Amino acid sequence: EPEVTQTPSHQVTQMGQEVILRCVPISNHLYFYWYRQILGQKVEFLVSFYNNEISEKSEIFDDQFSVERPDGSNFTLKIRSTKLEDSAMYFCASMGPKRNTEAFFGQGTRLTVV
Amino acid sequence: QKEVEQNSGPLSVPEGAIASLNCTYSDRGSQSFFWYRQYSGKSPELIMFIYSNGDKEDGRFTAQLNKASQYVSLLIRDSQPSDSATYLCAVNPWSGNQGGKLIFGQGTELSVKP
């Protein structure tokens, strides 16, 4: 069964360092998302991406965050200068080919900023 | 601010009983509704989705949607200990939504006692 794959499963980084979280969406999906979940809190939308551009982003997704799809397969989330409060589970999700159908989530990357 | 509200629980039911999970949403223009299951430390796993008013059944699960009341529920029949998890209600708000994002509730923790 097709699945969304995320790497790494766990990333520990020092405050101020840049991190890149990677995702391989389901192959025929066209809509891609990043969500995060701080421990004990709800899953929060960060950004949606379609046709090689951001279609929507939340207030959380500030200038420290960026996304790209460099090679038509991987979908990445970059955090330029990590802060302690960026520590969370980051989930990639993909949807499609039609919009507003089911979104399937990857297994997540646990980011710990120390 | 578009909101999705769930009773955080924990909801405790005996094995074999029916578990009823409820969710309300604030965006009247919302078009699609999803129930995800999340085990501790894991990613959300899609259980069911519903778009139209009424009931939708899939095995032991029944989703119910009432758009007039802005209410969606999930019934789990013949609950099993393996159903013990946090159940997330997610709504795809249509209003101004270009990218198919999901707004999640905080989740209801379900515990099924043998």
CSV table of C-alpha atoms in Angstrom, one decimal:
chain,number,residue,atom,x,y,z
A,1,GLU,CA,0.0,0.0,0.0
A,2,PRO,CA,1.4,3.4,-0.9
A,3,GLU,CA,2.6,5.5,2.0
A,4,VAL,CA,4.1,8.8,2.9
A,5,THR,CA,7.7,8.4,4.1
A,6,GLN,CA,9.5,10.8,6.3
A,7,THR,CA,13.2,11.0,7.3
A,8,PRO,CA,14.8,11.2,9.8
A,9,SER,CA,12.5,9.7,12.4
A,10,HIS,CA,14.2,11.7,15.1
A,11,GLN,CA,16.5,14.8,14.8
A,12,VAL,CA,18.3,16.5,17.7
A,13,THR,CA,19.7,19.9,16.9
A,14,GLN,CA,21.2,22.8,18.8
A,15,MET,CA,19.3,26.0,19.0
A,16,GLY,CA,20.1,28.3,16.2
A,17,GLN,CA,21.0,25.5,13.8
A,18,GLU,CA,19.3,24.8,10.5
A,19,VAL,CA,17.3,21.6,10.0
A,20,ILE,CA,15.8,20.0,7.0
A,21,LEU,CA,13.0,17.5,7.3
A,22,ARG,CA,12.3,15.3,4.4
A,23,CYS,CA,9.2,13.6,3.0
A,24,VAL,CA,8.4,11.4,0.1
A,25,PRO,CA,4.6,11.8,-0.6
A,26,ILE,CA,2.5,9.2,-2.3
A,27,SER,CA,3.4,9.2,-5.9
A,28,ASN,CA,0.2,10.2,-7.7
A,29,HIS,CA,-0.7,12.9,-5.0
A,30,LEU,CA,-0.6,16.5,-6.0
A,31,TYR,CA,-1.2,18.3,-2.7
A,32,PHE,CA,1.4,18.3,0.1
A,33,TYR,CA,1.3,19.5,3.6
A,34,TRP,CA,3.4,20.0,6.8
A,35,TYR,CA,1.8,19.8,10.2
A,36,ARG,CA,3.3,19.9,13.6
A,37,GLN,CA,2.3,18.6,17.0
A,38,ILE,CA,3.9,19.9,20.1
A,39,LEU,CA,3.8,17.3,22.9
A,40,GLY,CA,0.4,17.0,24.4
A,41,GLN,CA,-1.2,19.5,22.0
A,42,LYS,CA,-3.3,19.4,18.9
A,43,VAL,CA,-2.0,18.8,15.4
A,44,GLU,CA,-1.5,22.2,13.8
A,45,PHE,CA,-1.4,23.1,10.1
A,46,LEU,CA,1.8,24.8,8.9
A,47,VAL,CA,1.7,25.0,5.1
A,48,SER,CA,0.1,23.5,2.0
A,49,PHE,CA,1.9,23.2,-1.3
A,50,TYR,CA,0.6,22.6,-4.8
A,51,ASN,CA,1.9,23.0,-8.3
A,52,ASN,CA,5.3,23.9,-7.0
A,53,GLU,CA,4.2,26.8,-4.8
A,54,ILE,CA,2.8,27.5,-1.4
A,55,SER,CA,-1.0,27.6,-1.6
A,56,GLU,CA,-1.6,28.5,2.1
A,57,LYS,CA,0.4,28.9,5.2
A,58,SER,CA,-0.5,29.5,8.9
A,59,GLU,CA,0.7,32.1,11.3
A,60,ILE,CA,3.2,29.6,12.6
A,61,PHE,CA,4.9,29.4,9.2
A,62,ASP,CA,7.0,32.5,9.5
A,63,ASP,CA,10.2,33.6,7.7
A,64,GLN,CA,12.2,30.9,9.5
A,65,PHE,CA,10.3,28.2,7.6
A,66,SER,CA,10.5,27.3,4.0
A,67,VAL,CA,9.4,24.4,1.8
A,68,GLU,CA,10.4,23.1,-1.5
A,69,ARG,CA,10.0,20.1,-3.8
A,70,PRO,CA,13.5,20.0,-5.3
A,71,ASP,CA,13.3,16.9,-7.5
A,72,GLY,CA,9.6,16.1,-8.1
A,73,SER,CA,9.7,13.4,-5.5
A,74,ASN,CA,11.0,14.8,-2.2
A,75,PHE,CA,9.1,17.5,-0.2
A,76,THR,CA,11.2,19.3,2.4
A,77,LEU,CA,10.6,21.6,5.3
A,78,LYS,CA,13.5,23.8,6.3
A,79,ILE,CA,13.8,25.6,9.6
A,80,ARG,CA,16.6,28.1,9.3
A,81,SER,CA,17.4,29.0,12.9
A,82,THR,CA,15.8,26.6,15.3
A,83,LYS,CA,14.3,27.7,18.6
A,84,LEU,CA,13.5,25.7,21.6
A,85,GLU,CA,9.8,26.1,20.9
A,86,ASP,CA,10.3,24.4,17.5
A,87,SER,CA,10.6,21.1,19.4
A,88,ALA,CA,7.7,19.0,18.2
A,89,MET,CA,6.6,16.1,15.9
A,90,TYR,CA,6.5,17.3,12.3
A,91,PHE,CA,4.1,15.4,10.0
A,92,CYS,CA,4.1,15.4,6.3
A,93,ALA,CA,0.9,14.6,4.5
A,94,SER,CA,-0.2,14.2,1.0
A,95,MET,CA,-3.5,14.3,-0.8
A,96,GLY,CA,-4.8,13.8,-4.3
A,97,PRO,CA,-5.1,13.8,-7.1
A,98,LYS,CA,-8.3,15.7,-6.2
A,99,ARG,CA,-8.2,18.4,-3.5
A,100,ASN,CA,-10.4,18.1,-0.4
A,101,THR,CA,-10.1,14.3,-0.3
A,102,GLU,CA,-8.4,12.1,2.3
A,103,ALA,CA,-4.9,13.2,3.5
A,104,PHE,CA,-2.4,10.5,4.4
A,105,PHE,CA,0.2,11.2,7.0
A,106,GLY,CA,3.8,10.1,7.2
A,107,GLN,CA,5.1,8.6,10.4
A,108,GLY,CA,6.6,11.9,11.6
A,109,THR,CA,9.9,13.4,12.5
A,110,ARG,CA,10.5,14.1,16.2
A,111,LEU,CA,12.5,17.3,16.3
A,112,THR,CA,14.2,18.1,19.6
A,113,VAL,CA,16.0,21.5,19.9
A,114,VAL,CA,18.5,21.7,22.8
B,1,GLN,CA,-10.6,31.7,13.9
B,2,LYS,CA,-11.9,28.4,12.6
B,3,GLU,CA,-12.2,26.0,15.5
B,4,VAL,CA,-12.8,22.3,15.9
B,5,GLU,CA,-13.9,21.2,19.4
B,6,GLN,CA,-13.8,17.8,21.0
B,7,ASN,CA,-14.2,16.5,24.5
B,8,SER,CA,-10.7,15.6,25.5
B,9,GLY,CA,-11.8,12.7,27.7
B,10,PRO,CA,-10.6,10.3,28.7
B,11,LEU,CA,-13.6,8.3,27.6
B,12,SER,CA,-13.6,4.8,29.2
B,13,VAL,CA,-15.9,2.0,27.8
B,14,PRO,CA,-15.9,-1.7,28.5
B,15,GLU,CA,-14.9,-4.1,25.9
B,16,GLY,CA,-17.8,-4.9,23.5
B,17,ALA,CA,-19.6,-1.6,24.2
B,18,ILE,CA,-20.3,1.2,21.8
B,19,ALA,CA,-17.9,4.2,22.1
B,20,SER,CA,-19.4,7.6,21.0
B,21,LEU,CA,-17.0,10.4,20.1
B,22,ASN,CA,-18.3,13.9,19.3
B,23,CYS,CA,-16.9,16.9,17.5
B,24,THR,CA,-18.3,20.4,16.7
B,25,TYR,CA,-16.9,22.9,14.2
B,26,SER,CA,-17.3,26.6,13.8
B,27,ASP,CA,-16.9,27.1,10.0
B,28,ARG,CA,-20.3,26.6,8.5
B,29,GLY,CA,-18.8,26.4,5.0
B,30,SER,CA,-16.8,23.3,5.9
B,31,GLN,CA,-17.2,20.6,3.3
B,32,SER,CA,-15.4,17.4,4.4
B,33,PHE,CA,-14.8,15.8,7.7
B,34,PHE,CA,-12.4,13.2,8.9
B,35,TRP,CA,-11.7,11.0,11.8
B,36,TYR,CA,-8.1,10.0,12.5
B,37,ARG,CA,-6.8,7.6,15.2
B,38,GLN,CA,-3.5,8.4,16.9
B,39,TYR,CA,-1.6,6.1,19.1
B,40,SER,CA,0.8,7.7,21.5
B,41,GLY,CA,3.9,8.9,19.7
B,42,LYS,CA,2.6,7.9,16.3
B,43,SER,CA,1.1,9.7,13.3
B,44,PRO,CA,-2.6,10.2,12.6
B,45,GLU,CA,-4.1,7.2,10.8
B,46,LEU,CA,-7.2,7.9,8.7
B,47,ILE,CA,-10.3,5.9,9.9
B,48,MET,CA,-13.2,7.5,8.0
B,49,PHE,CA,-14.3,10.5,6.1
B,50,ILE,CA,-17.7,11.9,5.5
B,51,TYR,CA,-19.0,14.7,3.2
B,52,SER,CA,-22.8,14.4,3.2
B,53,ASN,CA,-25.3,14.7,6.0
B,54,GLY,CA,-26.3,11.5,7.6
B,55,ASP,CA,-24.5,8.3,8.4
B,56,LYS,CA,-21.6,6.5,6.8
B,57,GLU,CA,-20.7,3.0,8.0
B,58,ASP,CA,-17.4,1.1,7.5
B,59,GLY,CA,-17.1,-2.1,9.5
B,60,ARG,CA,-17.4,-1.3,13.2
B,61,PHE,CA,-17.2,2.4,12.6
B,62,THR,CA,-20.0,4.8,11.8
B,63,ALA,CA,-19.5,8.5,11.1
B,64,GLN,CA,-22.5,10.8,11.5
B,65,LEU,CA,-22.7,14.3,10.1
B,66,ASN,CA,-25.2,17.1,10.8
B,67,LYS,CA,-24.2,20.2,9.0
B,68,ALA,CA,-27.1,22.3,10.3
B,69,SER,CA,-25.9,21.6,13.9
B,70,GLN,CA,-22.2,21.7,12.8
B,71,TYR,CA,-21.7,18.4,14.5
B,72,VAL,CA,-19.9,15.2,13.5
B,73,SER,CA,-19.6,12.0,15.5
B,74,LEU,CA,-17.9,8.7,15.4
B,75,LEU,CA,-19.4,5.5,16.8
B,76,ILE,CA,-17.3,2.5,17.4
B,77,ARG,CA,-19.3,-0.7,17.9
B,78,ASP,CA,-18.0,-3.8,19.7
B,79,SER,CA,-15.1,-1.7,21.1
B,80,GLN,CA,-11.8,-3.6,21.5
B,81,PRO,CA,-8.8,-2.9,23.8
B,82,SER,CA,-6.8,-2.3,20.6
B,83,ASP,CA,-9.2,0.7,19.8
B,84,SER,CA,-7.7,2.5,22.8
B,85,ALA,CA,-6.1,5.6,21.3
B,86,THR,CA,-6.7,9.3,20.8
B,87,TYR,CA,-9.3,10.0,18.1
B,88,LEU,CA,-8.8,13.2,16.2
B,89,CYS,CA,-11.6,15.0,14.4
B,90,ALA,CA,-10.4,17.0,11.4
B,91,VAL,CA,-12.3,19.4,9.2
B,92,ASN,CA,-11.5,20.8,5.8
B,93,PRO,CA,-12.8,24.4,5.9
B,94,TRP,CA,-14.0,25.4,2.5
B,95,SER,CA,-14.1,29.2,3.1
B,96,GLY,CA,-11.0,30.8,1.7
B,97,ASN,CA,-9.3,27.5,1.7
B,98,GLN,CA,-7.2,27.0,-1.4
B,99,GLY,CA,-5.0,24.2,-0.4
B,100,GLY,CA,-7.1,21.5,1.3
B,101,LYS,CA,-5.7,22.0,4.8
B,102,LEU,CA,-7.2,20.3,7.8
B,103,ILE,CA,-8.1,21.9,11.1
B,104,PHE,CA,-7.8,19.4,14.0
B,105,GLY,CA,-9.6,19.2,17.3
B,106,GLN,CA,-7.6,18.4,20.4
B,107,GLY,CA,-8.6,14.8,20.3
B,108,THR,CA,-10.6,12.5,22.5
B,109,GLU,CA,-8.7,9.8,24.4
B,110,LEU,CA,-10.5,6.5,24.4
B,111,SER,CA,-9.8,3.7,26.8
B,112,VAL,CA,-11.4,0.3,26.2
B,113,LYS,CA,-11.2,-1.8,29.3
B,114,PRO,CA,-11.1,-5.6,28.9
